[in-house]
Amino acid sequence: MKEIFQGIYNINQKIATLNSAPGTKPFNEILVTIDGKEYRQWDPNRSKASAAIAKGIKQFPIGEGCVILYLGIAHGFTASYFSDIIGPNGVIYGVEFSDRCFNELLSIVSSRRNIIPILADARKPEDFVEKVIEKVDVVYVDIAQPDATEVAIRNCKKFLKPRGYLMFTIKTQSVDVTQSVKLTVKLEIEKIAQAGFEIIDWKMLDPFEECHGFVLARLK
Ligand SMILES: C[S@@+](CC[C@H](N)C(=O)[O-])C[C@H]1O[C@@H](n2cnc3c(N)ncnc32)[C@H](O)[C@@H]1O
């Protein structure tokens, strides 16, 4: 077993986190016990953050005690792993606008108290500014919308700490189906850079997610 990033392990060539709710596997993930500690395999085919790690992203700024604003948390698959990594001193403010996903998220939150679910439209940060009661270390965005880049930048301006990180997934088919996948990703990255971010690294997520890019950027 090797620690790849803080709280993220390589166990027999599989990415894994230490299960913060031992005995539970809400997404039917594989559990592995080593030296009495239970780890959850984190499938890169089901999570873009795990895919970015599998593709060799050079930094992963989520660690113990981290405060995250997560836009597009859905039913909480990826967020459940972030919850393991950040531990009881961290917080995930999870924004989701689909009632169906939100209801599924609530069952995850009952065993992971560091996730605060927020039913809201990420396009309107003014609607949830009273629920996100602090500046965050990381804004994580996975909303698969044509204006996802603008939504990400708007939320960073409101909630991200100086020198905080943006972790951002680009679903190119939501942005422009007429141009090449890589060009779409590069043009969205350019918008992020122009908004005052240093681009630390980016990866295409194939073969785990086709037509998706993942960007790690830091507020200058
Ligand atoms: C690709 S899924 C997210 C998967 C999730 N991040 C994971 O890895 O477990 C995109 C989610 O974003 C949500 N979404 C899309 N646009 C949104 C918006 N404007 N505000 C809030 N949620 C949004 C969708 O309802 C959907 O659940």
Coordinates of N, CA and C and ligand atoms in Angstrom, one line a residue:
M1 N 0.8 -1.2 0.0 CA 0.0 0.0 0.0 C 0.9 1.3 0.0
K2 N 0.5 2.2 -0.9 CA 1.3 3.5 -0.9 C 0.3 4.6 -0.9
E3 N 0.7 5.7 -0.1 CA -0.1 6.9 -0.1 C 0.2 7.7 -1.3
I4 N -0.7 8.0 -2.2 CA -0.4 8.7 -3.5 C -0.5 10.2 -3.2
F5 N -1.6 10.6 -2.5 CA -1.8 12.0 -2.0 C -2.3 11.8 -0.6
Q6 N -2.4 12.9 0.1 CA -2.8 12.8 1.5 C -4.2 12.1 1.6
G7 N -4.3 11.0 2.3 CA -5.5 10.2 2.5 C -6.0 9.4 1.3
I8 N -5.2 9.3 0.3 CA -5.5 8.6 -1.0 C -4.4 7.6 -1.2
Y9 N -4.9 6.3 -1.3 CA -3.9 5.2 -1.4 C -4.0 4.4 -2.6
N10 N -2.8 3.8 -3.0 CA -2.8 2.8 -4.0 C -2.7 1.5 -3.3
I11 N -3.8 0.7 -3.5 CA -3.8 -0.7 -2.8 C -3.9 -1.7 -4.0
N12 N -2.9 -2.4 -4.2 CA -2.9 -3.4 -5.3 C -3.4 -2.8 -6.6
Q13 N -2.8 -1.6 -6.9 CA -3.0 -0.9 -8.2 C -4.4 -0.3 -8.3
K14 N -5.1 -0.2 -7.1 CA -6.5 0.4 -7.1 C -6.4 1.6 -6.2
I15 N -7.1 2.7 -6.6 CA -7.2 3.9 -5.8 C -8.2 3.6 -4.7
A16 N -7.8 4.1 -3.4 CA -8.7 3.8 -2.3 C -8.6 4.9 -1.2
T17 N -9.6 5.0 -0.4 CA -9.6 5.9 0.8 C -9.9 5.1 2.0
L18 N -9.6 5.7 3.2 CA -9.9 5.0 4.4 C -11.4 5.3 4.7
N19 N -12.1 4.2 4.9 CA -13.6 4.3 5.1 C -13.9 5.0 6.4
S20 N -14.5 6.2 6.3 CA -14.9 7.0 7.5 C -16.2 6.5 8.1
A21 N -16.9 5.6 7.4 CA -18.1 5.0 8.0 C -17.9 3.5 7.8
P22 N -17.0 2.9 8.6 CA -16.7 1.5 8.4 C -17.9 0.6 8.4
G23 N -17.8 -0.4 7.6 CA -18.9 -1.4 7.5 C -20.0 -1.0 6.4
T24 N -19.9 0.3 6.0 CA -20.9 0.7 5.0 C -20.3 0.8 3.6
K25 N -21.1 0.5 2.6 CA -20.6 0.6 1.2 C -21.8 1.0 0.4
P26 N -22.2 2.3 0.5 CA -23.5 2.8 0.0 C -23.5 2.7 -1.6
F27 N -22.4 2.6 -2.2 CA -22.4 2.5 -3.7 C -21.9 1.2 -4.2
N28 N -22.0 0.2 -3.3 CA -21.6 -1.2 -3.6 C -20.1 -1.2 -4.0
E29 N -19.3 -0.3 -3.4 CA -17.9 -0.3 -3.7 C -17.2 -1.4 -3.0
I30 N -16.0 -1.8 -3.4 CA -15.3 -2.9 -2.8 C -14.5 -2.4 -1.6
L31 N -14.7 -3.1 -0.5 CA -14.0 -2.8 0.7 C -12.8 -3.7 0.9
V32 N -11.7 -3.2 1.4 CA -10.5 -3.9 1.6 C -10.0 -3.6 3.0
T33 N -9.7 -4.7 3.8 CA -9.2 -4.4 5.2 C -7.7 -4.8 5.2
I34 N -6.9 -3.8 5.7 CA -5.5 -4.0 5.9 C -5.1 -3.5 7.3
D35 N -4.4 -4.4 8.1 CA -4.0 -4.1 9.4 C -5.2 -3.5 10.3
G36 N -6.4 -4.1 10.1 CA -7.5 -3.8 10.9 C -8.2 -2.5 10.4
K37 N -7.7 -1.9 9.3 CA -8.4 -0.6 8.8 C -9.1 -0.9 7.5
E38 N -10.3 -0.3 7.4 CA -11.1 -0.6 6.2 C -10.9 0.5 5.2
Y39 N -10.6 0.1 3.9 CA -10.5 1.1 2.8 C -11.5 0.8 1.8
R40 N -11.9 1.9 1.1 CA -12.9 1.8 0.0 C -12.3 2.0 -1.3
Q41 N -12.4 1.1 -2.3 CA -11.9 1.3 -3.6 C -12.7 2.4 -4.3
W42 N -11.9 3.3 -5.0 CA -12.5 4.5 -5.6 C -12.3 4.3 -7.1
D43 N -13.4 3.9 -7.8 CA -13.4 3.5 -9.2 C -13.3 4.7 -10.1
P44 N -12.2 4.8 -10.9 CA -12.0 5.9 -11.8 C -13.0 5.9 -13.0
N45 N -13.7 4.8 -13.2 CA -14.8 4.8 -14.2 C -16.1 5.4 -13.7
R46 N -16.1 5.7 -12.4 CA -17.4 6.2 -11.8 C -17.1 7.6 -11.2
S47 N -15.9 8.1 -11.2 CA -15.6 9.4 -10.5 C -14.5 10.1 -11.3
K48 N -14.8 11.3 -11.7 CA -13.8 12.1 -12.5 C -12.6 12.5 -11.7
A49 N -12.8 12.7 -10.4 CA -11.6 13.0 -9.5 C -10.7 11.8 -9.5
S50 N -11.3 10.6 -9.3 CA -10.5 9.4 -9.3 C -9.8 9.2 -10.7
A51 N -10.5 9.5 -11.7 CA -10.0 9.3 -13.1 C -8.8 10.3 -13.3
A52 N -8.9 11.5 -12.7 CA -7.8 12.5 -12.8 C -6.6 11.9 -12.1
I53 N -6.8 11.3 -10.9 CA -5.6 10.7 -10.2 C -5.0 9.6 -11.0
A54 N -5.9 8.7 -11.6 CA -5.4 7.6 -12.4 C -4.6 8.1 -13.6
K55 N -5.0 9.2 -14.1 CA -4.3 9.8 -15.3 C -3.0 10.6 -14.9
G56 N -2.8 10.6 -13.6 CA -1.5 11.2 -13.1 C -1.5 12.7 -12.9
I57 N -2.6 13.2 -12.5 CA -2.7 14.7 -12.1 C -1.6 15.0 -11.1
K58 N -0.9 16.1 -11.2 CA 0.3 16.2 -10.4 C 0.1 16.7 -9.0
Q59 N -1.1 17.3 -8.7 CA -1.4 17.7 -7.3 C -2.8 17.4 -7.1
F60 N -3.2 17.2 -5.8 CA -4.6 16.9 -5.4 C -4.8 17.7 -4.1
P61 N -5.4 18.9 -4.2 CA -5.4 19.8 -3.1 C -6.4 19.5 -2.0
I62 N -7.1 18.4 -2.0 CA -8.0 18.0 -1.0 C -7.3 17.1 0.0
G63 N -7.3 17.6 1.3 CA -6.6 16.8 2.3 C -7.4 17.0 3.6
E64 N -6.8 16.5 4.7 CA -7.4 16.6 6.0 C -7.8 18.0 6.4
G65 N -9.1 18.2 6.8 CA -9.6 19.5 7.3 C -10.0 20.5 6.2
C66 N -9.9 20.0 5.0 CA -10.2 20.9 3.8 C -11.7 21.3 3.8
V67 N -12.0 22.6 3.4 CA -13.4 23.0 3.2 C -13.6 23.2 1.7
I68 N -14.7 22.5 1.3 CA -15.0 22.4 -0.2 C -16.4 22.9 -0.5
L69 N -16.5 23.6 -1.5 CA -17.8 23.9 -2.1 C -17.9 23.0 -3.4
Y70 N -18.9 22.1 -3.4 CA -19.0 21.1 -4.4 C -20.2 21.4 -5.2
L71 N -20.1 21.8 -6.5 CA -21.2 22.1 -7.4 C -21.5 20.9 -8.2
G72 N -22.7 20.4 -8.1 CA -23.1 19.2 -8.9 C -22.7 17.9 -8.1
I73 N -23.1 17.9 -6.8 CA -22.7 16.8 -6.0 C -23.5 15.5 -6.3
A74 N -24.6 15.7 -7.0 CA -25.4 14.5 -7.4 C -25.8 13.6 -6.2
H75 N -25.7 12.3 -6.3 CA -26.1 11.4 -5.2 C -24.9 11.2 -4.2
G76 N -23.7 11.9 -4.5 CA -22.7 11.9 -3.5 C -21.6 10.9 -3.7
F77 N -21.5 10.3 -4.9 CA -20.5 9.2 -5.0 C -19.1 9.8 -4.8
T78 N -18.6 10.8 -5.6 CA -17.3 11.3 -5.4 C -17.2 12.0 -4.1
A79 N -18.2 12.7 -3.7 CA -18.2 13.5 -2.4 C -18.0 12.5 -1.2
S80 N -18.4 11.3 -1.3 CA -18.3 10.3 -0.2 C -16.8 10.1 0.0
Y81 N -16.0 10.1 -1.1 CA -14.5 9.8 -1.0 C -13.9 11.1 -0.4
F82 N -14.3 12.3 -0.9 CA -13.8 13.5 -0.3 C -14.1 13.5 1.2
S83 N -15.2 13.1 1.6 CA -15.6 13.0 3.0 C -14.6 12.2 3.8
D84 N -14.2 11.0 3.2 CA -13.2 10.2 3.9 C -11.9 10.9 4.0
I85 N -11.5 11.7 3.0 CA -10.2 12.3 3.0 C -10.1 13.5 3.9
I86 N -11.2 14.3 4.0 CA -11.1 15.5 4.8 C -11.3 15.3 6.3
G87 N -12.0 14.2 6.6 CA -12.2 13.8 8.0 C -13.2 14.7 8.7
P88 N -13.3 14.6 10.1 CA -14.3 15.3 10.8 C -14.0 16.8 10.9
N89 N -12.8 17.3 10.6 CA -12.5 18.7 10.7 C -12.7 19.4 9.4
G90 N -13.1 18.7 8.3 CA -13.4 19.3 7.0 C -14.9 19.4 6.8
V91 N -15.2 20.2 5.8 CA -16.7 20.3 5.4 C -16.8 20.3 3.9
I92 N -17.9 19.7 3.4 CA -18.2 19.8 2.0 C -19.6 20.4 1.9
Y93 N -19.7 21.6 1.3 CA -21.0 22.2 1.0 C -21.4 21.7 -0.3
G94 N -22.4 20.8 -0.4 CA -22.7 20.1 -1.6 C -24.0 20.7 -2.3
V95 N -23.8 21.3 -3.5 CA -24.9 21.9 -4.1 C -25.4 21.0 -5.3
E96 N -26.8 20.8 -5.3 CA -27.4 20.0 -6.3 C -28.8 20.5 -6.6
F97 N -29.2 20.6 -7.9 CA -30.5 21.1 -8.1 C -31.6 20.1 -8.5
S98 N -31.1 18.8 -8.7 CA -32.1 17.8 -9.0 C -32.7 17.2 -7.7
D99 N -34.0 17.2 -7.6 CA -34.7 16.7 -6.4 C -34.3 15.2 -6.2
R100 N -34.3 14.5 -7.3 CA -34.1 13.0 -7.2 C -32.7 12.7 -6.7
C101 N -31.7 13.4 -7.2 CA -30.3 13.2 -6.7 C -30.2 13.7 -5.3
F102 N -30.8 14.8 -5.0 CA -30.7 15.4 -3.7 C -31.3 14.4 -2.6
N103 N -32.4 13.7 -2.9 CA -33.0 12.8 -2.0 C -32.0 11.6 -1.8
E104 N -31.4 11.1 -2.8 CA -30.4 10.0 -2.7 C -29.2 10.5 -1.8
L105 N -28.8 11.8 -2.0 CA -27.7 12.3 -1.3 C -28.0 12.3 0.2
L106 N -29.2 12.5 0.6 CA -29.6 12.6 2.0 C -29.2 11.3 2.8
S107 N -29.4 10.2 2.1 CA -29.1 8.9 2.8 C -27.5 8.8 3.1
I108 N -26.7 9.4 2.2 CA -25.3 9.3 2.4 C -24.9 10.3 3.5
V109 N -25.5 11.4 3.6 CA -25.2 12.4 4.6 C -25.5 11.9 6.0
S110 N -26.4 11.0 6.1 CA -26.7 10.6 7.5 C -25.5 9.9 8.2
S111 N -24.7 9.2 7.4 CA -23.5 8.6 8.0 C -22.2 9.3 7.7
R112 N -22.3 10.5 7.1 CA -21.1 11.3 6.8 C -21.5 12.8 7.1
R113 N -21.3 13.1 8.4 CA -21.7 14.4 8.9 C -21.0 15.6 8.4
N114 N -19.9 15.4 7.7 CA -19.1 16.5 7.2 C -19.6 17.0 5.8
I115 N -20.7 16.4 5.3 CA -21.3 16.9 4.1 C -22.6 17.7 4.4
I116 N -22.7 18.9 3.9 CA -23.9 19.7 4.1 C -24.6 19.8 2.8
P117 N -25.7 19.2 2.7 CA -26.4 19.2 1.4 C -27.2 20.5 1.2
I118 N -27.1 21.0 0.0 CA -27.8 22.3 -0.4 C -28.6 22.1 -1.7
L119 N -29.9 22.2 -1.6 CA -30.7 22.1 -2.8 C -30.8 23.5 -3.4
A120 N -30.1 23.7 -4.5 CA -30.0 25.0 -5.1 C -29.4 24.9 -6.5
D121 N -29.6 26.0 -7.3 CA -29.0 26.1 -8.6 C -27.7 26.8 -8.5
A122 N -26.6 26.1 -8.9 CA -25.3 26.6 -8.8 C -25.1 27.9 -9.6
R123 N -26.0 28.1 -10.6 CA -25.9 29.4 -11.3 C -26.2 30.6 -10.5
K124 N -26.8 30.4 -9.3 CA -27.3 31.5 -8.5 C -26.7 31.4 -7.1
P125 N -25.4 31.7 -7.0 CA -24.7 31.6 -5.7 C -25.4 32.5 -4.6
E126 N -26.1 33.6 -5.1 CA -26.7 34.4 -4.1 C -27.8 33.7 -3.3
D127 N -28.4 32.6 -3.9 CA -29.4 31.8 -3.3 C -28.9 30.9 -2.2
F128 N -27.6 30.6 -2.2 CA -27.1 29.7 -1.1 C -25.9 30.4 -0.3
V129 N -25.7 31.7 -0.5 CA -24.7 32.4 0.3 C -24.8 32.3 1.8
E130 N -26.1 32.2 2.2 CA -26.3 32.1 3.7 C -26.0 30.7 4.2
K131 N -26.0 29.7 3.3 CA -25.7 28.3 3.8 C -24.2 28.0 3.8
V132 N -23.5 28.7 2.9 CA -22.0 28.5 2.9 C -21.4 29.6 3.7
I133 N -21.2 29.2 5.0 CA -21.0 30.3 6.0 C -19.5 30.7 6.1
E134 N -18.6 30.2 5.2 CA -17.2 30.5 5.3 C -16.6 30.4 3.9
K135 N -15.4 31.0 3.8 CA -14.7 30.9 2.5 C -14.1 29.5 2.4
V136 N -14.0 29.0 1.2 CA -13.6 27.6 1.1 C -12.2 27.5 0.5
D137 N -11.6 26.3 0.7 CA -10.2 26.0 0.2 C -10.3 25.6 -1.2
V138 N -11.4 24.9 -1.6 CA -11.5 24.3 -2.9 C -12.9 24.5 -3.4
V139 N -13.1 24.9 -4.7 CA -14.3 24.8 -5.4 C -14.2 23.7 -6.4
Y140 N -15.1 22.7 -6.2 CA -15.1 21.5 -7.1 C -16.3 21.6 -8.0
V141 N -16.2 21.5 -9.3 CA -17.3 21.8 -10.2 C -17.5 20.6 -11.2
D142 N -18.7 20.0 -11.1 CA -19.0 18.9 -12.0 C -20.5 19.0 -12.4
I143 N -20.8 20.0 -13.2 CA -22.3 20.2 -13.5 C -22.7 19.8 -14.9
A144 N -21.7 19.6 -15.8 CA -22.0 19.2 -17.1 C -23.0 20.1 -17.8
Q145 N -22.7 21.4 -17.8 CA -23.6 22.4 -18.4 C -22.8 23.2 -19.4
P146 N -23.4 23.8 -20.4 CA -22.7 24.6 -21.4 C -22.0 25.8 -20.8
D147 N -22.6 26.4 -19.7 CA -22.0 27.5 -19.0 C -21.2 27.2 -17.8
A148 N -20.7 25.9 -17.7 CA -20.1 25.5 -16.4 C -18.9 26.3 -16.1
T149 N -18.1 26.8 -17.0 CA -16.9 27.6 -16.7 C -17.3 28.9 -16.1
E150 N -18.3 29.5 -16.7 CA -18.8 30.8 -16.1 C -19.3 30.6 -14.7
V151 N -20.1 29.5 -14.5 CA -20.7 29.2 -13.2 C -19.5 29.0 -12.2
A152 N -18.5 28.3 -12.6 CA -17.3 28.0 -11.7 C -16.7 29.3 -11.3
I153 N -16.4 30.2 -12.3 CA -15.7 31.4 -12.0 C -16.6 32.3 -11.0
R154 N -17.9 32.4 -11.3 CA -18.8 33.2 -10.5 C -18.7 32.7 -9.0
N155 N -18.8 31.4 -8.8 CA -18.8 30.8 -7.5 C -17.4 31.0 -6.8
C156 N -16.3 30.9 -7.6 CA -15.0 31.1 -7.0 C -14.9 32.6 -6.5
K157 N -15.4 33.5 -7.3 CA -15.3 34.9 -6.9 C -16.0 35.2 -5.6
K158 N -17.1 34.4 -5.3 CA -17.9 34.6 -4.1 C -17.4 33.8 -2.9
F159 N -16.9 32.6 -3.2 CA -16.6 31.7 -2.0 C -15.2 31.3 -1.8
L160 N -14.3 31.4 -2.8 CA -13.0 30.8 -2.7 C -12.0 31.7 -2.0
K161 N -11.2 31.1 -1.1 CA -10.2 31.9 -0.4 C -9.1 32.4 -1.4
P162 N -8.4 33.5 -1.0 CA -7.3 33.8 -1.8 C -6.3 32.6 -1.9
R163 N -5.8 32.4 -3.1 CA -4.8 31.3 -3.3 C -5.5 29.9 -3.2
G164 N -6.9 29.9 -3.2 CA -7.6 28.6 -3.2 C -7.6 28.0 -4.5
Y165 N -8.1 26.7 -4.5 CA -8.1 25.9 -5.7 C -9.4 25.7 -6.4
L166 N -9.4 25.7 -7.7 CA -10.6 25.3 -8.5 C -10.3 23.9 -9.1
M167 N -11.2 22.9 -8.9 CA -11.1 21.6 -9.6 C -12.3 21.5 -10.4
F168 N -12.1 21.3 -11.7 CA -13.2 21.6 -12.7 C -13.2 20.5 -13.7
T169 N -14.4 20.0 -13.9 CA -14.5 19.0 -15.0 C -15.3 19.6 -16.2
I170 N -14.8 19.4 -17.4 CA -15.4 19.9 -18.6 C -15.9 18.8 -19.4
K171 N -17.3 18.8 -19.6 CA -17.9 17.8 -20.5 C -18.0 18.5 -21.8
T172 N -17.2 18.1 -22.8 CA -17.1 18.9 -24.0 C -18.4 18.8 -24.8
Q173 N -19.1 17.7 -24.7 CA -20.3 17.6 -25.5 C -21.4 18.5 -24.9
S174 N -21.3 19.0 -23.7 CA -22.2 20.0 -23.2 C -21.8 21.4 -23.7
V175 N -20.6 21.6 -24.1 CA -20.1 22.9 -24.4 C -20.2 23.2 -25.9
D176 N -19.6 22.2 -26.7 CA -19.7 22.4 -28.2 C -19.4 21.1 -28.9
V177 N -20.4 20.6 -29.6 CA -20.2 19.3 -30.2 C -19.5 19.4 -31.6
T178 N -19.4 20.7 -32.1 CA -18.9 20.9 -33.5 C -17.4 20.9 -33.5
Q179 N -16.7 21.3 -32.4 CA -15.2 21.4 -32.5 C -14.6 20.2 -31.8
S180 N -13.2 20.1 -32.0 CA -12.6 18.9 -31.4 C -12.6 19.0 -29.9
V181 N -12.6 17.8 -29.3 CA -12.7 17.7 -27.8 C -11.6 18.5 -27.2
K182 N -10.3 18.3 -27.7 CA -9.2 18.9 -27.0 C -9.3 20.4 -27.2
L183 N -9.7 20.9 -28.3 CA -9.8 22.4 -28.5 C -10.9 22.9 -27.6
T184 N -12.0 22.3 -27.4 CA -13.0 22.7 -26.4 C -12.4 22.8 -25.0
V185 N -11.7 21.8 -24.6 CA -11.1 21.9 -23.3 C -10.1 23.0 -23.2
K186 N -9.3 23.2 -24.2 CA -8.2 24.3 -24.2 C -8.9 25.7 -24.1
L187 N -10.0 25.8 -24.9 CA -10.7 27.1 -24.8 C -11.3 27.4 -23.5
E188 N -11.8 26.4 -22.8 CA -12.4 26.6 -21.5 C -11.3 26.9 -20.5
I189 N -10.1 26.2 -20.6 CA -9.0 26.5 -19.8 C -8.5 27.9 -19.9
E190 N -8.5 28.4 -21.2 CA -8.1 29.8 -21.4 C -9.0 30.8 -20.7
K191 N -10.3 30.5 -20.6 CA -11.3 31.3 -19.9 C -10.9 31.4 -18.4
I192 N -10.6 30.2 -17.9 CA -10.2 30.1 -16.4 C -8.9 30.9 -16.2
A193 N -8.0 30.8 -17.1 CA -6.7 31.6 -16.9 C -7.0 33.1 -17.0
Q194 N -7.9 33.5 -17.9 CA -8.2 34.9 -18.1 C -8.9 35.4 -16.8
A195 N -9.6 34.6 -16.1 CA -10.3 35.0 -14.9 C -9.4 35.2 -13.7
G196 N -8.1 34.9 -13.9 CA -7.1 35.2 -12.8 C -6.6 33.9 -12.1
F197 N -6.7 32.8 -12.8 CA -6.2 31.6 -12.2 C -4.9 31.1 -12.8
E198 N -4.0 30.5 -12.0 CA -2.9 29.8 -12.5 C -3.3 28.4 -12.8
I199 N -3.0 27.9 -14.0 CA -3.4 26.5 -14.4 C -2.3 25.6 -13.9
I200 N -2.6 24.8 -12.9 CA -1.5 23.9 -12.4 C -1.3 22.7 -13.2
D201 N -2.4 22.1 -13.6 CA -2.4 20.8 -14.5 C -3.7 20.6 -15.1
W202 N -3.8 19.9 -16.2 CA -5.1 19.4 -16.7 C -4.8 18.1 -17.4
K203 N -5.9 17.3 -17.4 CA -5.8 15.9 -18.0 C -7.1 15.7 -18.8
M204 N -7.0 15.0 -19.9 CA -8.1 14.4 -20.6 C -8.4 13.1 -19.8
L205 N -9.7 12.8 -19.6 CA -10.1 11.7 -18.7 C -10.3 10.3 -19.4
D206 N -10.1 10.3 -20.7 CA -10.2 9.0 -21.4 C -9.1 8.0 -20.9
P207 N -9.3 6.7 -20.8 CA -10.5 6.0 -21.3 C -11.6 5.9 -20.2
F208 N -11.4 6.6 -19.0 CA -12.4 6.4 -17.9 C -13.7 7.2 -18.3
E209 N -13.5 8.4 -18.8 CA -14.6 9.2 -19.2 C -14.3 9.8 -20.5
E210 N -14.9 9.4 -21.6 CA -14.7 10.0 -22.9 C -15.2 11.4 -23.0
C211 N -14.5 12.2 -23.8 CA -14.9 13.6 -24.0 C -15.0 14.5 -22.7
H212 N -14.1 14.2 -21.8 CA -14.1 15.0 -20.6 C -12.7 15.5 -20.3
G213 N -12.6 16.7 -19.9 CA -11.3 17.2 -19.4 C -11.4 17.5 -17.9
F214 N -10.3 17.6 -17.2 CA -10.2 17.9 -15.8 C -9.1 18.9 -15.6
V215 N -9.5 20.0 -14.9 CA -8.5 21.1 -14.7 C -8.3 21.4 -13.3
L216 N -7.0 21.6 -12.9 CA -6.7 22.0 -11.6 C -6.1 23.4 -11.7
A217 N -6.7 24.4 -11.0 CA -6.2 25.8 -11.2 C -6.2 26.4 -9.8
R218 N -5.4 27.5 -9.7 CA -5.3 28.1 -8.3 C -5.4 29.6 -8.5
L219 N -6.2 30.2 -7.6 CA -6.4 31.7 -7.7 C -5.1 32.4 -7.5
K220 N -4.8 33.3 -8.3 CA -3.5 34.0 -8.2 C -3.5 35.0 -7.1
Ligands
LIG1 C1 -22.1 14.5 -13.8 S1 -23.3 14.7 -12.5 C2 -22.2 14.8 -11.1 C3 -21.6 13.6 -10.6 C4 -20.9 13.8 -9.2 N1 -20.1 14.9 -9.3 C5 -20.1 12.6 -8.8 O1 -18.9 12.5 -9.3 O2 -20.5 11.8 -8.0 C6 -23.8 16.4 -12.7 C7 -24.7 16.8 -11.6 O3 -24.8 18.2 -11.7 C8 -26.1 18.6 -11.4 N2 -26.3 20.0 -11.9 C9 -26.3 20.3 -13.2 N3 -26.5 21.7 -13.3 C10 -26.6 22.1 -12.1 C11 -26.9 23.4 -11.5 N4 -27.0 24.5 -12.3 N5 -27.0 23.5 -10.2 C12 -26.8 22.4 -9.4 N6 -26.7 21.2 -9.8 C13 -26.5 21.0 -11.2 C14 -27.0 17.5 -12.1 O4 -28.3 17.5 -11.6 C15 -26.1 16.3 -11.8 O5 -26.6 15.6 -10.6

